[in-house]
Amino acid sequence: MPGGVGGFLFVVTLAAMVGTAGACTFEKRAENAAEAEVAETESAEVREAERVVAPALPPEEAALGALRTFREAMAVGDLSLALALVDRDATLVDDLVGAAAADASRGEVLLELRSVLAQGLELEEESQRVSFLGGVAVVVSRLVLRVADPEAPGPVQEMDGRQLHETVVLVPTDDGWRLRHLHRSLVPESP
């Protein structure tokens, strides 16, 4: 038989490779470098901190807590925590980001939103309502934009006092509530 031992080793090696390939699993890669960087920085400490808060609270408070933690994380620039609170299949639409969000990934939208907030804007919750529909939480809020930095550029100063409608759908997971959909719209100014 041609090949002898060498042919036998080739067949054994090939069989081992085929068996190993069948046991492999493939993970979805991030859509871009920004999302990959934010996702890689998520830590076990973030997940553990959320678990300490979520289980002890009633569902309404837990869902609101997740949303408020998301807002606070964005305000202070903790994109890792913010992304950890956003579901993988989330849709984010925010007038503060504008048209840039249309084709952007979750990570890109969060980076853009952080850049807007970093110019000296803060979100103040004026009112909120939580309802549960089919196992998901729907939070409808009215937010007011406040300029925290008196040195903020002119366009940011013009945003002071503007109101935002915010609608957020949160889904329950083993790790707590996650934002599945966020939609913020600036309330038109009165003439």
PDB file of C-alpha atoms in Angstrom:
ATOM      1  CA  MET A   1       0.000   0.000   0.000  1.00  0.00           C
ATOM      2  CA  PRO A   2       1.502   3.354  -1.036  1.00  0.00           C
ATOM      3  CA  GLY A   3       2.145   5.915   1.676  1.00  0.00           C
ATOM      4  CA  GLY A   4       2.474   3.345   4.465  1.00  0.00           C
ATOM      5  CA  VAL A   5       2.784   4.894   7.909  1.00  0.00           C
ATOM      6  CA  GLY A   6       2.828   8.458   6.514  1.00  0.00           C
ATOM      7  CA  GLY A   7      -0.509   7.891   4.754  1.00  0.00           C
ATOM      8  CA  PHE A   8      -1.981   6.376   7.895  1.00  0.00           C
ATOM      9  CA  LEU A   9      -0.871   9.385  10.008  1.00  0.00           C
ATOM     10  CA  PHE A  10      -2.369  11.730   7.411  1.00  0.00           C
ATOM     11  CA  VAL A  11      -5.755   9.962   7.635  1.00  0.00           C
ATOM     12  CA  VAL A  12      -5.681   9.958  11.472  1.00  0.00           C
ATOM     13  CA  THR A  13      -4.723  13.664  11.551  1.00  0.00           C
ATOM     14  CA  LEU A  14      -7.453  14.522   9.044  1.00  0.00           C
ATOM     15  CA  ALA A  15     -10.055  12.598  11.072  1.00  0.00           C
ATOM     16  CA  ALA A  16      -8.996  14.419  14.251  1.00  0.00           C
ATOM     17  CA  MET A  17      -9.296  17.794  12.520  1.00  0.00           C
ATOM     18  CA  VAL A  18     -12.770  17.003  11.196  1.00  0.00           C
ATOM     19  CA  GLY A  19     -13.886  15.824  14.657  1.00  0.00           C
ATOM     20  CA  THR A  20     -12.516  18.984  16.267  1.00  0.00           C
ATOM     21  CA  ALA A  21     -14.190  21.259  13.715  1.00  0.00           C
ATOM     22  CA  GLY A  22     -17.544  19.659  14.486  1.00  0.00           C
ATOM     23  CA  ALA A  23     -17.140  20.552  18.166  1.00  0.00           C
ATOM     24  CA  CYS A  24     -16.366  24.217  17.502  1.00  0.00           C
ATOM     25  CA  THR A  25     -18.865  26.949  18.193  1.00  0.00           C
ATOM     26  CA  PHE A  26     -18.864  30.287  16.506  1.00  0.00           C
ATOM     27  CA  GLU A  27     -19.604  33.562  18.225  1.00  0.00           C
ATOM     28  CA  LYS A  28     -21.050  36.623  16.548  1.00  0.00           C
ATOM     29  CA  ARG A  29     -18.404  39.273  16.077  1.00  0.00           C
ATOM     30  CA  ALA A  30     -19.042  42.888  16.906  1.00  0.00           C
ATOM     31  CA  GLU A  31     -20.202  44.946  13.960  1.00  0.00           C
ATOM     32  CA  ASN A  32     -17.394  47.438  14.373  1.00  0.00           C
ATOM     33  CA  ALA A  33     -14.321  48.233  16.427  1.00  0.00           C
ATOM     34  CA  ALA A  34     -16.118  50.688  18.730  1.00  0.00           C
ATOM     35  CA  GLU A  35     -18.749  48.123  19.702  1.00  0.00           C
ATOM     36  CA  ALA A  36     -16.077  45.440  20.158  1.00  0.00           C
ATOM     37  CA  GLU A  37     -14.039  47.712  22.423  1.00  0.00           C
ATOM     38  CA  VAL A  38     -17.042  48.603  24.569  1.00  0.00           C
ATOM     39  CA  ALA A  39     -18.185  44.961  24.754  1.00  0.00           C
ATOM     40  CA  GLU A  40     -14.711  43.730  25.749  1.00  0.00           C
ATOM     41  CA  THR A  41     -14.587  46.080  28.724  1.00  0.00           C
ATOM     42  CA  GLU A  42     -17.725  44.615  30.301  1.00  0.00           C
ATOM     43  CA  SER A  43     -16.630  43.029  33.548  1.00  0.00           C
ATOM     44  CA  ALA A  44     -17.933  40.517  36.029  1.00  0.00           C
ATOM     45  CA  GLU A  45     -18.047  43.330  38.601  1.00  0.00           C
ATOM     46  CA  VAL A  46     -20.649  45.184  36.519  1.00  0.00           C
ATOM     47  CA  ARG A  47     -22.848  42.113  36.270  1.00  0.00           C
ATOM     48  CA  GLU A  48     -22.426  41.357  39.972  1.00  0.00           C
ATOM     49  CA  ALA A  49     -23.292  44.935  40.980  1.00  0.00           C
ATOM     50  CA  GLU A  50     -26.552  44.713  39.025  1.00  0.00           C
ATOM     51  CA  ARG A  51     -27.460  41.362  40.598  1.00  0.00           C
ATOM     52  CA  VAL A  52     -27.155  42.870  44.057  1.00  0.00           C
ATOM     53  CA  VAL A  53     -29.847  45.473  43.201  1.00  0.00           C
ATOM     54  CA  ALA A  54     -32.230  43.636  40.852  1.00  0.00           C
ATOM     55  CA  PRO A  55     -33.429  40.534  42.749  1.00  0.00           C
ATOM     56  CA  ALA A  56     -34.508  42.390  45.912  1.00  0.00           C
ATOM     57  CA  LEU A  57     -36.763  44.877  44.094  1.00  0.00           C
ATOM     58  CA  PRO A  58     -40.315  44.557  42.763  1.00  0.00           C
ATOM     59  CA  PRO A  59     -40.426  44.335  38.928  1.00  0.00           C
ATOM     60  CA  GLU A  60     -41.453  47.982  38.442  1.00  0.00           C
ATOM     61  CA  GLU A  61     -38.607  49.294  40.591  1.00  0.00           C
ATOM     62  CA  ALA A  62     -36.110  46.859  39.064  1.00  0.00           C
ATOM     63  CA  ALA A  63     -37.007  47.909  35.495  1.00  0.00           C
ATOM     64  CA  LEU A  64     -36.843  51.599  36.443  1.00  0.00           C
ATOM     65  CA  GLY A  65     -33.561  50.955  38.239  1.00  0.00           C
ATOM     66  CA  ALA A  66     -32.035  49.418  35.120  1.00  0.00           C
ATOM     67  CA  LEU A  67     -33.155  52.391  33.004  1.00  0.00           C
ATOM     68  CA  ARG A  68     -31.892  54.957  35.507  1.00  0.00           C
ATOM     69  CA  THR A  69     -28.588  53.090  35.831  1.00  0.00           C
ATOM     70  CA  PHE A  70     -28.282  53.173  32.026  1.00  0.00           C
ATOM     71  CA  ARG A  71     -28.909  56.949  31.996  1.00  0.00           C
ATOM     72  CA  GLU A  72     -26.407  57.534  34.798  1.00  0.00           C
ATOM     73  CA  ALA A  73     -23.785  55.357  33.095  1.00  0.00           C
ATOM     74  CA  MET A  74     -24.179  57.449  29.935  1.00  0.00           C
ATOM     75  CA  ALA A  75     -23.959  60.680  31.952  1.00  0.00           C
ATOM     76  CA  VAL A  76     -20.649  59.727  33.557  1.00  0.00           C
ATOM     77  CA  GLY A  77     -19.213  58.010  30.484  1.00  0.00           C
ATOM     78  CA  ASP A  78     -19.332  54.399  31.703  1.00  0.00           C
ATOM     79  CA  LEU A  79     -20.055  52.936  28.274  1.00  0.00           C
ATOM     80  CA  SER A  80     -19.235  49.436  29.458  1.00  0.00           C
ATOM     81  CA  LEU A  81     -22.046  49.500  32.010  1.00  0.00           C
ATOM     82  CA  ALA A  82     -24.430  51.205  29.574  1.00  0.00           C
ATOM     83  CA  LEU A  83     -23.808  48.577  26.898  1.00  0.00           C
ATOM     84  CA  ALA A  84     -24.183  45.792  29.483  1.00  0.00           C
ATOM     85  CA  LEU A  85     -27.716  47.075  30.160  1.00  0.00           C
ATOM     86  CA  VAL A  86     -28.647  47.057  26.459  1.00  0.00           C
ATOM     87  CA  ASP A  87     -29.998  43.861  24.904  1.00  0.00           C
ATOM     88  CA  ARG A  88     -28.034  42.428  21.952  1.00  0.00           C
ATOM     89  CA  ASP A  89     -31.045  42.935  19.671  1.00  0.00           C
ATOM     90  CA  ALA A  90     -31.761  46.471  20.874  1.00  0.00           C
ATOM     91  CA  THR A  91     -32.894  49.346  18.707  1.00  0.00           C
ATOM     92  CA  LEU A  92     -31.723  52.792  19.816  1.00  0.00           C
ATOM     93  CA  VAL A  93     -33.259  55.935  18.302  1.00  0.00           C
ATOM     94  CA  ASP A  94     -32.365  59.230  19.926  1.00  0.00           C
ATOM     95  CA  ASP A  95     -32.960  62.783  18.643  1.00  0.00           C
ATOM     96  CA  LEU A  96     -29.882  63.874  20.612  1.00  0.00           C
ATOM     97  CA  VAL A  97     -27.774  61.745  18.272  1.00  0.00           C
ATOM     98  CA  GLY A  98     -29.823  62.568  15.186  1.00  0.00           C
ATOM     99  CA  ALA A  99     -29.422  60.912  11.811  1.00  0.00           C
ATOM    100  CA  ALA A 100     -26.109  59.322  12.859  1.00  0.00           C
ATOM    101  CA  ALA A 101     -28.083  56.584  14.644  1.00  0.00           C
ATOM    102  CA  ALA A 102     -29.919  55.330  11.558  1.00  0.00           C
ATOM    103  CA  ASP A 103     -27.282  52.867  10.334  1.00  0.00           C
ATOM    104  CA  ALA A 104     -25.099  52.776  13.433  1.00  0.00           C
ATOM    105  CA  SER A 105     -24.514  49.870  15.794  1.00  0.00           C
ATOM    106  CA  ARG A 106     -25.510  50.016  19.449  1.00  0.00           C
ATOM    107  CA  GLY A 107     -21.941  50.878  20.444  1.00  0.00           C
ATOM    108  CA  GLU A 108     -21.690  53.685  17.898  1.00  0.00           C
ATOM    109  CA  VAL A 109     -24.993  55.216  19.036  1.00  0.00           C
ATOM    110  CA  LEU A 110     -23.839  55.108  22.663  1.00  0.00           C
ATOM    111  CA  LEU A 111     -20.488  56.685  21.762  1.00  0.00           C
ATOM    112  CA  GLU A 112     -22.245  59.469  19.857  1.00  0.00           C
ATOM    113  CA  LEU A 113     -24.738  60.043  22.695  1.00  0.00           C
ATOM    114  CA  ARG A 114     -21.888  60.175  25.212  1.00  0.00           C
ATOM    115  CA  SER A 115     -20.137  62.769  23.078  1.00  0.00           C
ATOM    116  CA  VAL A 116     -23.290  64.948  23.075  1.00  0.00           C
ATOM    117  CA  LEU A 117     -23.768  64.612  26.843  1.00  0.00           C
ATOM    118  CA  ALA A 118     -20.081  65.332  27.457  1.00  0.00           C
ATOM    119  CA  GLN A 119     -20.600  68.819  26.012  1.00  0.00           C
ATOM    120  CA  GLY A 120     -22.351  69.749  29.262  1.00  0.00           C
ATOM    121  CA  LEU A 121     -25.896  68.367  28.955  1.00  0.00           C
ATOM    122  CA  GLU A 122     -27.725  66.473  31.675  1.00  0.00           C
ATOM    123  CA  LEU A 123     -31.056  64.628  31.528  1.00  0.00           C
ATOM    124  CA  GLU A 124     -33.476  65.422  34.327  1.00  0.00           C
ATOM    125  CA  GLU A 125     -36.440  63.092  34.799  1.00  0.00           C
ATOM    126  CA  GLU A 126     -39.639  65.116  35.054  1.00  0.00           C
ATOM    127  CA  SER A 127     -42.168  62.275  34.982  1.00  0.00           C
ATOM    128  CA  GLN A 128     -42.380  58.563  34.234  1.00  0.00           C
ATOM    129  CA  ARG A 129     -44.934  55.801  33.914  1.00  0.00           C
ATOM    130  CA  VAL A 130     -44.210  52.062  33.956  1.00  0.00           C
ATOM    131  CA  SER A 131     -46.525  49.400  32.552  1.00  0.00           C
ATOM    132  CA  PHE A 132     -46.117  45.704  31.885  1.00  0.00           C
ATOM    133  CA  LEU A 133     -47.322  44.195  28.630  1.00  0.00           C
ATOM    134  CA  GLY A 134     -46.775  40.551  27.771  1.00  0.00           C
ATOM    135  CA  GLY A 135     -43.831  40.104  30.132  1.00  0.00           C
ATOM    136  CA  VAL A 136     -41.944  43.234  29.082  1.00  0.00           C
ATOM    137  CA  ALA A 137     -41.748  46.573  30.872  1.00  0.00           C
ATOM    138  CA  VAL A 138     -42.619  49.761  29.015  1.00  0.00           C
ATOM    139  CA  VAL A 139     -41.386  52.993  30.569  1.00  0.00           C
ATOM    140  CA  VAL A 140     -42.637  56.298  29.181  1.00  0.00           C
ATOM    141  CA  SER A 141     -40.810  59.328  30.577  1.00  0.00           C
ATOM    142  CA  ARG A 142     -40.615  63.057  30.116  1.00  0.00           C
ATOM    143  CA  LEU A 143     -37.049  64.318  30.431  1.00  0.00           C
ATOM    144  CA  VAL A 144     -35.740  67.881  30.551  1.00  0.00           C
ATOM    145  CA  LEU A 145     -32.326  68.811  29.152  1.00  0.00           C
ATOM    146  CA  ARG A 146     -30.217  70.899  31.504  1.00  0.00           C
ATOM    147  CA  VAL A 147     -26.912  72.577  30.775  1.00  0.00           C
ATOM    148  CA  ALA A 148     -24.552  71.643  33.592  1.00  0.00           C
ATOM    149  CA  ASP A 149     -21.554  73.573  32.249  1.00  0.00           C
ATOM    150  CA  PRO A 150     -21.932  77.350  31.889  1.00  0.00           C
ATOM    151  CA  GLU A 151     -18.983  77.239  29.473  1.00  0.00           C
ATOM    152  CA  ALA A 152     -20.815  74.856  27.126  1.00  0.00           C
ATOM    153  CA  PRO A 153     -20.885  75.861  23.451  1.00  0.00           C
ATOM    154  CA  GLY A 154     -23.796  77.933  22.073  1.00  0.00           C
ATOM    155  CA  PRO A 155     -25.736  75.045  20.470  1.00  0.00           C
ATOM    156  CA  VAL A 156     -25.670  73.195  23.799  1.00  0.00           C
ATOM    157  CA  GLN A 157     -26.834  76.304  25.668  1.00  0.00           C
ATOM    158  CA  GLU A 158     -29.809  76.479  23.300  1.00  0.00           C
ATOM    159  CA  MET A 159     -30.846  72.974  24.431  1.00  0.00           C
ATOM    160  CA  ASP A 160     -31.293  74.098  28.066  1.00  0.00           C
ATOM    161  CA  GLY A 161     -34.875  73.482  29.162  1.00  0.00           C
ATOM    162  CA  ARG A 162     -35.868  71.479  26.058  1.00  0.00           C
ATOM    163  CA  GLN A 163     -38.038  68.459  26.786  1.00  0.00           C
ATOM    164  CA  LEU A 164     -37.657  64.916  25.523  1.00  0.00           C
ATOM    165  CA  HIS A 165     -40.245  62.143  25.279  1.00  0.00           C
ATOM    166  CA  GLU A 166     -38.589  58.831  26.080  1.00  0.00           C
ATOM    167  CA  THR A 167     -40.115  55.401  25.474  1.00  0.00           C
ATOM    168  CA  VAL A 168     -38.134  52.381  26.616  1.00  0.00           C
ATOM    169  CA  VAL A 169     -39.019  48.694  26.344  1.00  0.00           C
ATOM    170  CA  LEU A 170     -37.137  46.470  28.785  1.00  0.00           C
ATOM    171  CA  VAL A 171     -37.028  42.672  28.700  1.00  0.00           C
ATOM    172  CA  PRO A 172     -36.347  40.406  31.682  1.00  0.00           C
ATOM    173  CA  THR A 173     -33.215  38.244  31.491  1.00  0.00           C
ATOM    174  CA  ASP A 174     -31.364  35.999  33.914  1.00  0.00           C
ATOM    175  CA  ASP A 175     -29.085  38.969  34.603  1.00  0.00           C
ATOM    176  CA  GLY A 176     -31.878  41.500  35.196  1.00  0.00           C
ATOM    177  CA  TRP A 177     -33.771  43.904  32.941  1.00  0.00           C
ATOM    178  CA  ARG A 178     -32.214  44.906  29.603  1.00  0.00           C
ATOM    179  CA  LEU A 179     -33.172  47.727  27.243  1.00  0.00           C
ATOM    180  CA  ARG A 180     -34.594  46.237  24.037  1.00  0.00           C
ATOM    181  CA  HIS A 181     -35.829  49.502  22.528  1.00  0.00           C
ATOM    182  CA  LEU A 182     -35.103  53.125  23.360  1.00  0.00           C
ATOM    183  CA  HIS A 183     -36.719  56.016  21.525  1.00  0.00           C
ATOM    184  CA  ARG A 184     -36.188  59.656  22.486  1.00  0.00           C
ATOM    185  CA  SER A 185     -37.791  62.558  20.654  1.00  0.00           C
ATOM    186  CA  LEU A 186     -37.355  66.263  21.306  1.00  0.00           C
ATOM    187  CA  VAL A 187     -40.683  67.915  22.087  1.00  0.00           C
ATOM    188  CA  PRO A 188     -41.302  70.648  19.498  1.00  0.00           C
ATOM    189  CA  GLU A 189     -40.807  74.116  20.895  1.00  0.00           C
ATOM    190  CA  SER A 190     -43.877  76.321  21.231  1.00  0.00           C
ATOM    191  CA  PRO A 191     -44.012  79.244  18.806  1.00  0.00           C
TER     192      PRO A 191
END
